[in-house]
Short mmCIF file of C-alpha atoms in Angstrom, two decimals:
data_model
loop_
_atom_site.label_atom_id
_atom_site.label_comp_id
_atom_site.label_asym_id
_atom_site.label_seq_id
_atom_site.Cartn_x
_atom_site.Cartn_y
_atom_site.Cartn_z
CA MET A 19 -20.11 71.89 173.34
CA THR A 20 -17.34 74.49 173.38
CA GLY A 21 -17.51 77.69 171.37
CA LEU A 22 -15.06 76.33 168.79
CA LEU A 23 -17.00 73.12 168.25
CA THR A 24 -20.26 75.06 167.97
CA GLU A 25 -18.63 77.21 165.28
CA ARG A 26 -17.34 74.11 163.49
CA LEU A 27 -20.85 72.64 163.46
CA ARG A 28 -22.18 75.85 161.95
CA GLN A 29 -19.41 75.81 159.34
CA ALA A 30 -20.13 72.16 158.52
CA SER A 31 -23.80 73.03 158.03
CA GLU A 32 -23.03 76.00 155.78
CA ASN A 33 -20.57 73.94 153.76
CA ALA A 34 -23.24 71.31 153.11
CA VAL A 35 -25.72 74.00 152.07
CA ALA A 36 -23.14 75.41 149.65
CA MET A 37 -22.49 71.93 148.21
CA TRP A 38 -26.11 71.02 147.57
CA THR A 39 -27.01 74.51 146.35
CA ALA A 40 -24.15 74.54 143.83
CA LEU A 41 -25.13 71.11 142.52
CA ALA A 42 -28.80 72.07 142.32
CA ARG A 43 -28.12 75.20 140.31
CA ALA A 44 -25.76 73.35 137.96
CA ARG A 45 -28.47 70.71 137.40
CA GLY A 46 -31.24 73.26 136.94
CA ASP A 47 -33.04 72.22 140.14
CA GLY A 48 -35.01 74.72 142.17
CA VAL A 49 -33.48 76.34 145.26
CA LEU A 50 -35.47 78.07 148.00
CA GLU A 51 -33.36 80.17 150.37
CA ARG A 52 -34.54 81.46 153.72
CA PRO A 53 -32.47 82.93 156.59
CA GLY A 54 -33.03 79.80 158.67
CA PHE A 55 -33.07 77.04 156.04
CA THR A 56 -32.41 76.18 152.40
CA ALA A 57 -34.51 73.77 150.32
CA VAL A 58 -33.38 72.01 147.14
CA ASP A 59 -35.96 70.58 144.74
CA GLY A 60 -34.16 67.68 143.05
CA ARG A 61 -34.72 63.92 142.87
CA ARG A 62 -35.57 64.31 146.55
CA PHE A 63 -36.87 67.43 148.23
CA ARG A 64 -34.02 68.28 150.62
CA ILE A 65 -34.47 70.84 153.41
CA MET A 66 -31.37 71.91 155.33
CA LEU A 67 -31.70 73.74 158.64
CA ARG A 68 -29.06 76.48 158.98
CA THR A 69 -29.44 77.59 162.60
CA GLY A 70 -29.52 75.96 166.00
CA GLU A 71 -32.03 78.55 167.18
CA PRO A 72 -34.77 78.73 164.55
CA ASP A 73 -37.54 81.21 165.32
CA GLU A 74 -41.18 80.18 165.26
CA SER A 75 -41.81 81.42 161.74
CA THR A 76 -38.83 79.46 160.39
CA THR A 77 -39.97 76.26 162.09
CA GLN A 78 -43.54 76.72 160.88
CA GLU A 79 -42.57 77.42 157.27
CA LEU A 80 -40.11 74.52 157.15
CA THR A 81 -42.62 72.11 158.69
CA GLU A 82 -45.41 73.19 156.35
CA LEU A 83 -43.12 72.88 153.34
CA ALA A 84 -42.20 69.32 154.33
CA ARG A 85 -45.88 68.46 154.92
CA VAL A 86 -47.01 69.80 151.54
CA LYS A 87 -44.26 68.07 149.58
CA ARG A 88 -44.93 64.75 151.33
CA ALA A 89 -48.64 65.12 150.58
CA ASP A 90 -47.66 65.60 146.91
CA GLY A 91 -45.90 62.23 147.01
CA ARG A 92 -42.37 63.61 147.11
CA THR A 93 -39.53 61.98 149.01
CA VAL A 94 -38.57 64.58 151.61
CA VAL A 95 -35.35 64.68 153.65
CA VAL A 96 -34.85 67.28 156.38
CA GLU A 97 -31.28 67.68 157.62
CA ASP A 98 -31.06 69.02 161.17
CA PRO A 99 -27.42 69.04 162.33
CA PHE A 100 -28.43 70.99 165.45
CA ARG A 101 -31.04 68.42 166.59
CA VAL A 102 -33.70 71.01 167.42
CA LEU A 103 -36.61 70.03 165.13
CA ASP A 104 -39.46 67.65 165.98
CA LEU A 105 -41.21 66.36 162.85
CA ASP A 106 -42.90 63.35 164.44
CA ASP A 107 -46.32 64.85 163.76
CA LEU A 108 -45.61 64.68 160.03
CA GLY A 109 -45.01 60.94 160.29
CA MET A 110 -41.29 61.44 159.72
CA THR A 111 -38.58 59.53 161.58
CA ALA A 112 -35.13 60.85 162.49
CA GLY A 113 -32.07 58.77 161.76
CA GLN A 114 -28.73 59.90 163.17
CA LEU A 115 -25.43 60.41 161.38
CA PRO A 116 -22.25 61.73 163.06
CA VAL A 117 -20.95 65.16 162.04
CA MET A 118 -17.17 65.32 162.45
CA VAL A 119 -14.27 67.75 162.09
CA ARG A 120 -10.49 67.48 161.86
CA GLU A 121 -8.34 70.47 162.64
CA PRO A 122 -5.25 71.10 160.46
CA ALA A 123 -2.45 68.64 161.19
CA PRO A 124 0.26 66.83 159.21
CA VAL A 125 -0.83 63.97 156.97
CA PRO A 126 1.16 61.54 154.79
CA ALA A 127 1.51 62.24 151.07
CA GLU A 128 -0.68 60.07 148.87
CA THR A 129 0.65 59.35 145.37
CA THR A 130 -2.03 56.84 144.33
CA VAL A 131 -4.85 59.40 144.36
CA SER A 132 -5.31 62.05 141.68
CA ARG A 133 -7.50 65.12 141.37
CA VAL A 134 -10.05 65.05 138.57
CA ARG A 135 -9.26 67.62 135.88
CA THR A 136 -11.46 66.79 132.88
CA VAL A 137 -15.11 66.03 132.19
CA ALA A 138 -14.15 62.49 131.18
CA GLU A 139 -12.37 61.93 134.50
CA LEU A 140 -15.33 63.44 136.33
CA GLY A 141 -17.58 60.92 134.60
CA LYS A 142 -15.47 58.05 135.94
CA ALA A 143 -15.68 59.44 139.47
CA GLU A 144 -19.43 59.87 139.05
CA ASP A 145 -19.83 56.24 137.99
CA ILE A 146 -17.87 55.03 141.03
CA VAL A 147 -19.99 57.05 143.45
CA VAL A 148 -23.36 56.23 141.89
CA HIS A 149 -22.69 52.48 141.85
CA GLY A 150 -20.45 52.19 144.90
CA PHE A 151 -22.06 54.51 147.45
CA PRO A 152 -24.67 53.67 146.06
CA LEU A 153 -27.01 56.39 144.77
CA GLU A 154 -29.85 54.13 143.67
CA GLU A 155 -32.17 56.97 142.66
CA TYR A 156 -29.69 57.88 139.88
CA GLN A 157 -29.48 54.37 138.43
CA PRO A 158 -29.36 53.76 135.53
CA LEU A 159 -26.89 56.62 135.34
CA ALA A 160 -27.22 59.38 132.78
CA PRO A 161 -23.67 60.83 132.69
CA GLY A 162 -23.41 64.32 134.12
CA THR A 163 -26.64 64.02 136.09
CA VAL A 164 -25.03 63.62 139.50
CA PHE A 165 -21.70 65.32 138.81
CA PRO A 166 -22.32 68.17 136.34
CA PRO A 167 -19.22 69.72 134.72
CA ALA A 168 -19.48 72.72 137.08
CA LEU A 169 -18.29 70.40 139.86
CA LEU A 170 -14.79 70.67 138.38
CA ASP A 171 -14.58 74.01 140.19
CA GLN A 172 -14.19 71.95 143.37
CA ALA A 173 -11.67 69.21 144.14
CA VAL A 174 -12.87 65.73 143.17
CA PHE A 175 -10.48 62.85 143.87
CA VAL A 176 -10.21 59.35 142.38
CA LYS A 177 -8.02 56.37 143.15
CA ASP A 178 -7.22 53.95 140.32
CA GLY A 179 -10.87 53.34 139.42
CA GLU A 180 -11.37 51.93 142.92
CA GLY A 181 -12.79 54.86 144.85
CA ALA A 182 -13.72 58.52 144.66
CA CYS A 183 -14.90 61.47 146.74
CA VAL A 184 -16.01 65.07 146.32
CA THR A 185 -15.07 68.16 148.31
CA MET A 186 -16.46 71.65 148.81
CA ASP A 187 -14.30 74.63 149.77
CA HIS A 188 -16.63 77.06 151.54
CA GLY A 189 -16.95 79.02 154.74
CA GLY A 190 -13.40 78.56 156.00
CA VAL A 191 -13.56 74.74 156.00
CA GLY A 192 -13.24 71.92 153.54
CA GLY A 193 -16.22 69.60 153.32
CA VAL A 194 -15.98 65.98 152.16
CA TYR A 195 -18.85 64.12 150.49
CA TRP A 196 -19.55 60.68 149.03
CA VAL A 197 -16.33 58.98 150.12
CA THR A 198 -16.82 55.79 148.13
CA THR A 199 -14.96 52.53 147.57
CA LEU A 200 -16.30 50.02 145.05
CA PRO A 201 -17.34 46.77 146.79
CA GLU A 202 -14.60 44.64 145.24
CA HIS A 203 -11.90 47.01 146.55
CA ARG A 204 -13.08 47.50 150.12
CA SER A 205 -10.85 46.84 153.16
CA LYS A 206 -7.75 47.62 151.06
CA GLY A 207 -7.02 51.16 152.26
CA VAL A 208 -8.81 52.99 149.45
CA GLY A 209 -10.84 55.21 151.77
CA ARG A 210 -7.77 56.08 153.82
CA ALA A 211 -5.85 57.02 150.66
CA LEU A 212 -8.68 59.26 149.47
CA MET A 213 -8.87 60.98 152.83
CA HIS A 214 -5.12 61.54 152.93
CA ALA A 215 -5.42 63.34 149.59
CA VAL A 216 -8.32 65.43 150.86
CA LEU A 217 -6.52 66.40 154.06
CA ARG A 218 -3.38 67.37 152.13
CA HIS A 219 -5.52 69.49 149.81
CA PHE A 220 -7.03 71.37 152.78
CA GLU A 221 -3.83 71.32 154.79
CA ASP A 222 -4.33 74.75 156.36
CA ARG A 223 -8.06 74.46 157.11
CA PRO A 224 -10.38 72.31 159.19
CA VAL A 225 -12.15 69.51 157.31
CA THR A 226 -15.75 68.54 158.08
CA LEU A 227 -17.93 65.62 157.05
CA THR A 228 -21.05 63.67 157.90
CA ALA A 229 -19.98 60.08 158.46
CA ALA A 230 -21.73 56.87 157.58
CA ARG A 231 -21.54 54.52 160.57
CA ALA A 232 -19.28 52.17 158.63
CA GLY A 233 -16.82 54.96 157.87
CA LYS A 234 -16.60 56.45 161.35
CA PRO A 235 -13.78 54.16 162.62
CA LEU A 236 -11.54 55.37 159.77
CA TYR A 237 -12.30 59.01 160.52
CA ASP A 238 -11.59 58.43 164.21
CA LYS A 239 -8.17 57.04 163.31
CA LEU A 240 -7.48 60.02 161.06
CA GLY A 241 -8.01 62.42 163.96
CA PHE A 242 -11.58 63.57 163.37
CA THR A 243 -13.61 64.72 166.38
CA GLY A 244 -17.34 64.23 166.74
CA LEU A 245 -19.59 67.30 166.78
CA GLY A 246 -22.70 65.29 167.59
CA ASP A 247 -25.21 63.22 165.65
CA ALA A 248 -27.26 65.14 163.09
CA ASN A 249 -30.92 64.22 162.71
CA TRP A 250 -31.91 63.25 159.17
CA TRP A 251 -35.69 63.25 159.06
CA ARG A 252 -37.34 61.08 156.42
#
């Protein structure tokens, strides 16, 4: 991987940490910050590795934290975008998801997508994501649980009640999360329209995301480049 792509992977990782940390603090969830990783104590216990070269103490603390939480009956997810951890001994299995980036480039205007501006609009976007993505652990939905009002500080986009997504502006890149189309509106260009709006919003900066396998063909067509498959240990 070239120096630029290595930097983009680091930026993607830091953007994700910023996203989940901001949400956790807005929800009142616990956050544990270490130089090499960040852990968020929410519906799941999420540990995010922040370096491709963790020292022994970082690896030991992270591994022990995952072991203890699993022993307590918690659902633990460890995100390793750098693919350097081995958590097999904990009985965890790594699934892979592509991390991608798109450098700034022209994109068509998108008039059918709007940015969320009010708590009521945020609630509609939240409902789309929770039921369309889906986020089963948040069903039945208590409004404001997934998308607290503080999320209005970032750009959240919706399209005609058909789809929604969330962004995070941090670390010199724009991050995109939960790109969702409701089942009855799929294969109609909703995801493409949402992404056009996102790319226009971050027109002077790279945009990063972690892609679901089903969404990767769209991101390929939009000019995203793969940075490698992140390991998601569960």
